[in-house]
């Protein structure tokens, strides 16, 4: 199984996807992958999410994970749906321990030094900085990252096409999460994905 570090290095932007209609899942995934964004995070914010994961898994080249996982029950559900990595908005031992034990790549959310220290205690070094902009933005992450030199981050929350390059220029940031790439027609999505994929070219 691949590692969360490998997944984070696959492309500079991980699309954060809220899928309301499962019929749109595969066309969205195909457009994103065609544009160069292979890592797809399907958030568990809609009833269609689990079926969307199953549909997106059918797209060649797609690496499909589940986001907004907050309970052990959801972890079981997304694994049954074929999720290849797990993203959570925060970090608790109760959620993290079974995910870590399973070996599936895991990207938990952190916003404070205490969160990061809890993750380190669990053997984790790769985190989602969330919600990035309202937690103090790039300035806050730079301050947080300084004492945790071994950690790497995927900032998510409020990041835009305009602000993404600034985040990506900070070495501990391997990628950013963003929803801006996922709107519009498949043609528009592919174009936005292509531009996003080039941010670190």
PDB file of C-alpha atoms in Angstrom:
ATOM      1  CA  UNK A   1       0.000   0.000   0.000  1.00  0.00           C
ATOM      2  CA  UNK A   2       1.245   3.481  -0.806  1.00  0.00           C
ATOM      3  CA  UNK A   3       1.932   6.005   1.967  1.00  0.00           C
ATOM      4  CA  UNK A   4       0.214   9.293   2.727  1.00  0.00           C
ATOM      5  CA  UNK A   5       3.508  11.026   1.855  1.00  0.00           C
ATOM      6  CA  UNK A   6       3.419   9.480  -1.633  1.00  0.00           C
ATOM      7  CA  UNK A   7      -0.202  10.532  -2.082  1.00  0.00           C
ATOM      8  CA  UNK A   8       0.538  14.111  -0.975  1.00  0.00           C
ATOM      9  CA  UNK A   9       3.431  14.345  -3.441  1.00  0.00           C
ATOM     10  CA  UNK A  10       1.361  13.067  -6.387  1.00  0.00           C
ATOM     11  CA  UNK A  11      -0.043  16.487  -7.321  1.00  0.00           C
ATOM     12  CA  UNK A  12       0.116  19.954  -5.781  1.00  0.00           C
ATOM     13  CA  UNK A  13      -3.659  20.275  -5.319  1.00  0.00           C
ATOM     14  CA  UNK A  14      -6.025  17.696  -3.854  1.00  0.00           C
ATOM     15  CA  UNK A  15      -9.577  18.490  -4.998  1.00  0.00           C
ATOM     16  CA  UNK A  16     -11.979  18.534  -2.049  1.00  0.00           C
ATOM     17  CA  UNK A  17     -15.202  17.215  -3.550  1.00  0.00           C
ATOM     18  CA  UNK A  18     -18.776  17.561  -2.323  1.00  0.00           C
ATOM     19  CA  UNK A  19     -20.830  15.294  -4.595  1.00  0.00           C
ATOM     20  CA  UNK A  20     -24.601  15.757  -4.419  1.00  0.00           C
ATOM     21  CA  UNK A  21     -25.500  13.637  -7.453  1.00  0.00           C
ATOM     22  CA  UNK A  22     -23.726  10.329  -7.929  1.00  0.00           C
ATOM     23  CA  UNK A  23     -24.286  10.619 -11.695  1.00  0.00           C
ATOM     24  CA  UNK A  24     -21.775  13.496 -11.745  1.00  0.00           C
ATOM     25  CA  UNK A  25     -19.084  11.612  -9.818  1.00  0.00           C
ATOM     26  CA  UNK A  26     -17.382   9.782 -12.651  1.00  0.00           C
ATOM     27  CA  UNK A  27     -17.405  12.707 -15.146  1.00  0.00           C
ATOM     28  CA  UNK A  28     -15.894  14.983 -12.479  1.00  0.00           C
ATOM     29  CA  UNK A  29     -13.209  12.416 -11.677  1.00  0.00           C
ATOM     30  CA  UNK A  30     -12.417  11.843 -15.338  1.00  0.00           C
ATOM     31  CA  UNK A  31     -12.033  15.594 -15.916  1.00  0.00           C
ATOM     32  CA  UNK A  32      -9.780  16.059 -12.876  1.00  0.00           C
ATOM     33  CA  UNK A  33      -7.554  13.102 -13.773  1.00  0.00           C
ATOM     34  CA  UNK A  34      -7.356  14.242 -17.407  1.00  0.00           C
ATOM     35  CA  UNK A  35      -6.197  17.628 -16.131  1.00  0.00           C
ATOM     36  CA  UNK A  36      -3.466  16.035 -14.046  1.00  0.00           C
ATOM     37  CA  UNK A  37      -5.043  15.865 -10.582  1.00  0.00           C
ATOM     38  CA  UNK A  38      -5.173  12.159  -9.725  1.00  0.00           C
ATOM     39  CA  UNK A  39      -5.745  12.373  -5.959  1.00  0.00           C
ATOM     40  CA  UNK A  40      -9.427  12.961  -5.184  1.00  0.00           C
ATOM     41  CA  UNK A  41     -10.921  13.555  -1.737  1.00  0.00           C
ATOM     42  CA  UNK A  42     -14.661  12.820  -1.591  1.00  0.00           C
ATOM     43  CA  UNK A  43     -16.104  14.413   1.535  1.00  0.00           C
ATOM     44  CA  UNK A  44     -18.774  12.596   3.540  1.00  0.00           C
ATOM     45  CA  UNK A  45     -21.036  15.640   3.497  1.00  0.00           C
ATOM     46  CA  UNK A  46     -23.761  14.234   1.266  1.00  0.00           C
ATOM     47  CA  UNK A  47     -25.789  11.010   1.053  1.00  0.00           C
ATOM     48  CA  UNK A  48     -24.167  10.357  -2.353  1.00  0.00           C
ATOM     49  CA  UNK A  49     -20.598  10.296  -1.017  1.00  0.00           C
ATOM     50  CA  UNK A  50     -20.102   6.538  -0.606  1.00  0.00           C
ATOM     51  CA  UNK A  51     -21.496   5.751  -4.051  1.00  0.00           C
ATOM     52  CA  UNK A  52     -19.422   8.622  -5.470  1.00  0.00           C
ATOM     53  CA  UNK A  53     -16.264   6.957  -4.114  1.00  0.00           C
ATOM     54  CA  UNK A  54     -17.263   3.710  -5.822  1.00  0.00           C
ATOM     55  CA  UNK A  55     -17.894   5.480  -9.140  1.00  0.00           C
ATOM     56  CA  UNK A  56     -14.676   7.510  -9.047  1.00  0.00           C
ATOM     57  CA  UNK A  57     -12.679   4.351  -8.323  1.00  0.00           C
ATOM     58  CA  UNK A  58     -13.632   3.170 -11.819  1.00  0.00           C
ATOM     59  CA  UNK A  59     -11.623   5.998 -13.409  1.00  0.00           C
ATOM     60  CA  UNK A  60      -8.163   4.817 -14.527  1.00  0.00           C
ATOM     61  CA  UNK A  61      -5.396   6.626 -12.679  1.00  0.00           C
ATOM     62  CA  UNK A  62      -7.620   8.062  -9.948  1.00  0.00           C
ATOM     63  CA  UNK A  63      -6.534   7.736  -6.311  1.00  0.00           C
ATOM     64  CA  UNK A  64      -9.792   8.120  -4.403  1.00  0.00           C
ATOM     65  CA  UNK A  65     -10.006   8.859  -0.705  1.00  0.00           C
ATOM     66  CA  UNK A  66     -12.666   9.834   1.802  1.00  0.00           C
ATOM     67  CA  UNK A  67     -12.733  13.153   3.615  1.00  0.00           C
ATOM     68  CA  UNK A  68     -14.672  14.417   6.641  1.00  0.00           C
ATOM     69  CA  UNK A  69     -14.321  11.018   8.319  1.00  0.00           C
ATOM     70  CA  UNK A  70     -15.157  11.602  12.001  1.00  0.00           C
ATOM     71  CA  UNK A  71     -16.158   8.188  13.401  1.00  0.00           C
ATOM     72  CA  UNK A  72     -15.196   4.554  13.363  1.00  0.00           C
ATOM     73  CA  UNK A  73     -18.489   3.729  11.678  1.00  0.00           C
ATOM     74  CA  UNK A  74     -17.702   6.095   8.814  1.00  0.00           C
ATOM     75  CA  UNK A  75     -14.205   4.611   8.546  1.00  0.00           C
ATOM     76  CA  UNK A  76     -15.730   1.154   8.062  1.00  0.00           C
ATOM     77  CA  UNK A  77     -18.198   2.485   5.486  1.00  0.00           C
ATOM     78  CA  UNK A  78     -15.585   4.234   3.353  1.00  0.00           C
ATOM     79  CA  UNK A  79     -13.275   1.233   3.429  1.00  0.00           C
ATOM     80  CA  UNK A  80     -16.156  -0.920   2.194  1.00  0.00           C
ATOM     81  CA  UNK A  81     -16.636   1.643  -0.602  1.00  0.00           C
ATOM     82  CA  UNK A  82     -12.967   1.273  -1.607  1.00  0.00           C
ATOM     83  CA  UNK A  83     -11.409   4.456  -0.233  1.00  0.00           C
ATOM     84  CA  UNK A  84      -7.625   4.463  -0.690  1.00  0.00           C
ATOM     85  CA  UNK A  85      -6.862   7.074   1.953  1.00  0.00           C
ATOM     86  CA  UNK A  86      -8.654   8.749   4.861  1.00  0.00           C
ATOM     87  CA  UNK A  87      -8.853  12.460   5.694  1.00  0.00           C
ATOM     88  CA  UNK A  88     -10.383  13.750   8.922  1.00  0.00           C
ATOM     89  CA  UNK A  89     -11.063  17.355   9.970  1.00  0.00           C
ATOM     90  CA  UNK A  90      -9.465  16.790  13.380  1.00  0.00           C
ATOM     91  CA  UNK A  91      -7.448  14.247  15.355  1.00  0.00           C
ATOM     92  CA  UNK A  92      -8.611  12.024  18.199  1.00  0.00           C
ATOM     93  CA  UNK A  93      -7.011   8.838  19.447  1.00  0.00           C
ATOM     94  CA  UNK A  94     -10.319   6.990  19.205  1.00  0.00           C
ATOM     95  CA  UNK A  95     -10.604   7.714  15.487  1.00  0.00           C
ATOM     96  CA  UNK A  96      -6.918   7.508  14.633  1.00  0.00           C
ATOM     97  CA  UNK A  97      -5.918   4.245  16.286  1.00  0.00           C
ATOM     98  CA  UNK A  98      -8.032   1.858  14.163  1.00  0.00           C
ATOM     99  CA  UNK A  99      -7.130   3.743  10.976  1.00  0.00           C
ATOM    100  CA  UNK A 100      -3.416   3.582  11.789  1.00  0.00           C
ATOM    101  CA  UNK A 101      -3.721  -0.102  12.711  1.00  0.00           C
ATOM    102  CA  UNK A 102      -5.342  -0.838   9.329  1.00  0.00           C
ATOM    103  CA  UNK A 103      -2.356   0.599   7.454  1.00  0.00           C
ATOM    104  CA  UNK A 104      -4.514   2.790   5.205  1.00  0.00           C
ATOM    105  CA  UNK A 105      -2.914   6.208   4.492  1.00  0.00           C
ATOM    106  CA  UNK A 106      -4.314   8.749   6.956  1.00  0.00           C
ATOM    107  CA  UNK A 107      -4.287  12.564   6.868  1.00  0.00           C
ATOM    108  CA  UNK A 108      -5.798  13.984  10.069  1.00  0.00           C
ATOM    109  CA  UNK A 109      -6.599  17.635  10.546  1.00  0.00           C
ATOM    110  CA  UNK A 110      -4.578  19.778  12.954  1.00  0.00           C
ATOM    111  CA  UNK A 111      -4.769  23.437  13.911  1.00  0.00           C
ATOM    112  CA  UNK A 112      -2.610  23.716  17.053  1.00  0.00           C
ATOM    113  CA  UNK A 113       0.713  22.566  18.497  1.00  0.00           C
ATOM    114  CA  UNK A 114      -1.220  20.246  20.804  1.00  0.00           C
ATOM    115  CA  UNK A 115      -2.910  18.594  17.821  1.00  0.00           C
ATOM    116  CA  UNK A 116       0.460  17.987  16.151  1.00  0.00           C
ATOM    117  CA  UNK A 117       1.975  16.596  19.355  1.00  0.00           C
ATOM    118  CA  UNK A 118      -0.971  14.196  19.687  1.00  0.00           C
ATOM    119  CA  UNK A 119      -0.318  13.069  16.120  1.00  0.00           C
ATOM    120  CA  UNK A 120       3.392  12.588  16.774  1.00  0.00           C
ATOM    121  CA  UNK A 121       2.528  10.481  19.834  1.00  0.00           C
ATOM    122  CA  UNK A 122       0.512   8.261  17.472  1.00  0.00           C
ATOM    123  CA  UNK A 123       3.422   7.969  15.040  1.00  0.00           C
ATOM    124  CA  UNK A 124       2.049  10.432  12.470  1.00  0.00           C
ATOM    125  CA  UNK A 125       4.080  13.144  10.731  1.00  0.00           C
ATOM    126  CA  UNK A 126       1.779  14.214   7.856  1.00  0.00           C
ATOM    127  CA  UNK A 127      -1.208  16.420   8.595  1.00  0.00           C
ATOM    128  CA  UNK A 128      -3.976  18.498   7.083  1.00  0.00           C
ATOM    129  CA  UNK A 129      -3.741  22.085   8.402  1.00  0.00           C
ATOM    130  CA  UNK A 130      -7.433  22.888   8.775  1.00  0.00           C
ATOM    131  CA  UNK A 131      -9.199  25.246   8.522  1.00  0.00           C
ATOM    132  CA  UNK A 132      -6.160  26.904   7.020  1.00  0.00           C
ATOM    133  CA  UNK A 133      -7.178  30.509   6.429  1.00  0.00           C
ATOM    134  CA  UNK A 134      -9.307  30.971   9.548  1.00  0.00           C
ATOM    135  CA  UNK A 135      -6.642  29.305  11.704  1.00  0.00           C
ATOM    136  CA  UNK A 136      -4.231  32.151  10.938  1.00  0.00           C
ATOM    137  CA  UNK A 137      -3.225  31.381   7.376  1.00  0.00           C
ATOM    138  CA  UNK A 138       0.307  30.830   6.114  1.00  0.00           C
ATOM    139  CA  UNK A 139       1.819  32.952   8.887  1.00  0.00           C
ATOM    140  CA  UNK A 140       0.313  30.637  11.503  1.00  0.00           C
ATOM    141  CA  UNK A 141       1.475  27.482   9.724  1.00  0.00           C
ATOM    142  CA  UNK A 142       5.018  28.824   9.462  1.00  0.00           C
ATOM    143  CA  UNK A 143       5.025  29.443  13.215  1.00  0.00           C
ATOM    144  CA  UNK A 144       3.574  25.988  13.925  1.00  0.00           C
ATOM    145  CA  UNK A 145       5.893  24.151  11.547  1.00  0.00           C
ATOM    146  CA  UNK A 146       9.069  25.653  13.035  1.00  0.00           C
ATOM    147  CA  UNK A 147       9.262  23.417  16.142  1.00  0.00           C
ATOM    148  CA  UNK A 148       7.992  20.383  14.208  1.00  0.00           C
ATOM    149  CA  UNK A 149      10.639  20.112  11.488  1.00  0.00           C
ATOM    150  CA  UNK A 150       9.779  16.463  10.787  1.00  0.00           C
ATOM    151  CA  UNK A 151       6.160  17.253   9.847  1.00  0.00           C
ATOM    152  CA  UNK A 152       4.638  17.899   6.457  1.00  0.00           C
ATOM    153  CA  UNK A 153       1.300  19.542   5.704  1.00  0.00           C
ATOM    154  CA  UNK A 154      -1.651  19.831   3.338  1.00  0.00           C
ATOM    155  CA  UNK A 155      -3.376  23.131   4.149  1.00  0.00           C
ATOM    156  CA  UNK A 156      -7.109  23.038   3.400  1.00  0.00           C
ATOM    157  CA  UNK A 157      -9.907  25.525   3.985  1.00  0.00           C
ATOM    158  CA  UNK A 158     -10.262  28.856   2.244  1.00  0.00           C
ATOM    159  CA  UNK A 159      -7.372  28.273  -0.161  1.00  0.00           C
ATOM    160  CA  UNK A 160      -7.905  29.639  -3.661  1.00  0.00           C
ATOM    161  CA  UNK A 161      -6.190  29.439  -7.020  1.00  0.00           C
ATOM    162  CA  UNK A 162      -4.655  32.840  -6.230  1.00  0.00           C
ATOM    163  CA  UNK A 163      -3.344  31.927  -2.773  1.00  0.00           C
ATOM    164  CA  UNK A 164      -2.250  28.341  -3.484  1.00  0.00           C
ATOM    165  CA  UNK A 165       1.193  29.277  -4.909  1.00  0.00           C
ATOM    166  CA  UNK A 166       2.123  31.105  -1.692  1.00  0.00           C
ATOM    167  CA  UNK A 167       1.277  28.046   0.403  1.00  0.00           C
ATOM    168  CA  UNK A 168       3.080  25.683  -1.989  1.00  0.00           C
ATOM    169  CA  UNK A 169       6.238  27.820  -1.841  1.00  0.00           C
ATOM    170  CA  UNK A 170       6.613  26.906   1.857  1.00  0.00           C
ATOM    171  CA  UNK A 171       8.763  23.744   1.942  1.00  0.00           C
ATOM    172  CA  UNK A 172       6.829  21.790   4.607  1.00  0.00           C
ATOM    173  CA  UNK A 173       3.688  22.089   2.452  1.00  0.00           C
ATOM    174  CA  UNK A 174       3.537  19.108   0.080  1.00  0.00           C
ATOM    175  CA  UNK A 175       0.140  19.991  -1.396  1.00  0.00           C
ATOM    176  CA  UNK A 176      -2.984  22.009  -0.705  1.00  0.00           C
ATOM    177  CA  UNK A 177      -6.631  20.997  -0.602  1.00  0.00           C
ATOM    178  CA  UNK A 178      -9.057  23.065  -2.632  1.00  0.00           C
ATOM    179  CA  UNK A 179     -12.600  23.047  -3.937  1.00  0.00           C
ATOM    180  CA  UNK A 180     -12.104  25.701  -6.623  1.00  0.00           C
ATOM    181  CA  UNK A 181     -11.032  23.095  -9.196  1.00  0.00           C
ATOM    182  CA  UNK A 182     -14.283  21.128  -9.024  1.00  0.00           C
ATOM    183  CA  UNK A 183     -16.940  23.542 -10.302  1.00  0.00           C
ATOM    184  CA  UNK A 184     -18.479  23.878 -13.746  1.00  0.00           C
ATOM    185  CA  UNK A 185     -18.631  21.645 -16.787  1.00  0.00           C
ATOM    186  CA  UNK A 186     -16.204  18.737 -17.283  1.00  0.00           C
ATOM    187  CA  UNK A 187     -14.323  20.870 -19.815  1.00  0.00           C
ATOM    188  CA  UNK A 188     -14.003  23.712 -17.307  1.00  0.00           C
ATOM    189  CA  UNK A 189     -12.966  21.325 -14.541  1.00  0.00           C
ATOM    190  CA  UNK A 190     -10.263  19.788 -16.723  1.00  0.00           C
ATOM    191  CA  UNK A 191      -8.905  23.254 -17.559  1.00  0.00           C
ATOM    192  CA  UNK A 192      -8.837  24.269 -13.881  1.00  0.00           C
ATOM    193  CA  UNK A 193      -7.198  20.961 -12.983  1.00  0.00           C
ATOM    194  CA  UNK A 194      -4.522  21.478 -15.626  1.00  0.00           C
ATOM    195  CA  UNK A 195      -3.744  24.932 -14.223  1.00  0.00           C
ATOM    196  CA  UNK A 196      -3.666  23.572 -10.670  1.00  0.00           C
ATOM    197  CA  UNK A 197      -1.419  20.666 -11.643  1.00  0.00           C
ATOM    198  CA  UNK A 198       1.073  23.162 -13.080  1.00  0.00           C
ATOM    199  CA  UNK A 199       1.356  25.178  -9.861  1.00  0.00           C
ATOM    200  CA  UNK A 200       4.455  23.278  -8.841  1.00  0.00           C
ATOM    201  CA  UNK A 201       5.797  22.555 -12.339  1.00  0.00           C
TER     202      UNK A 201
END
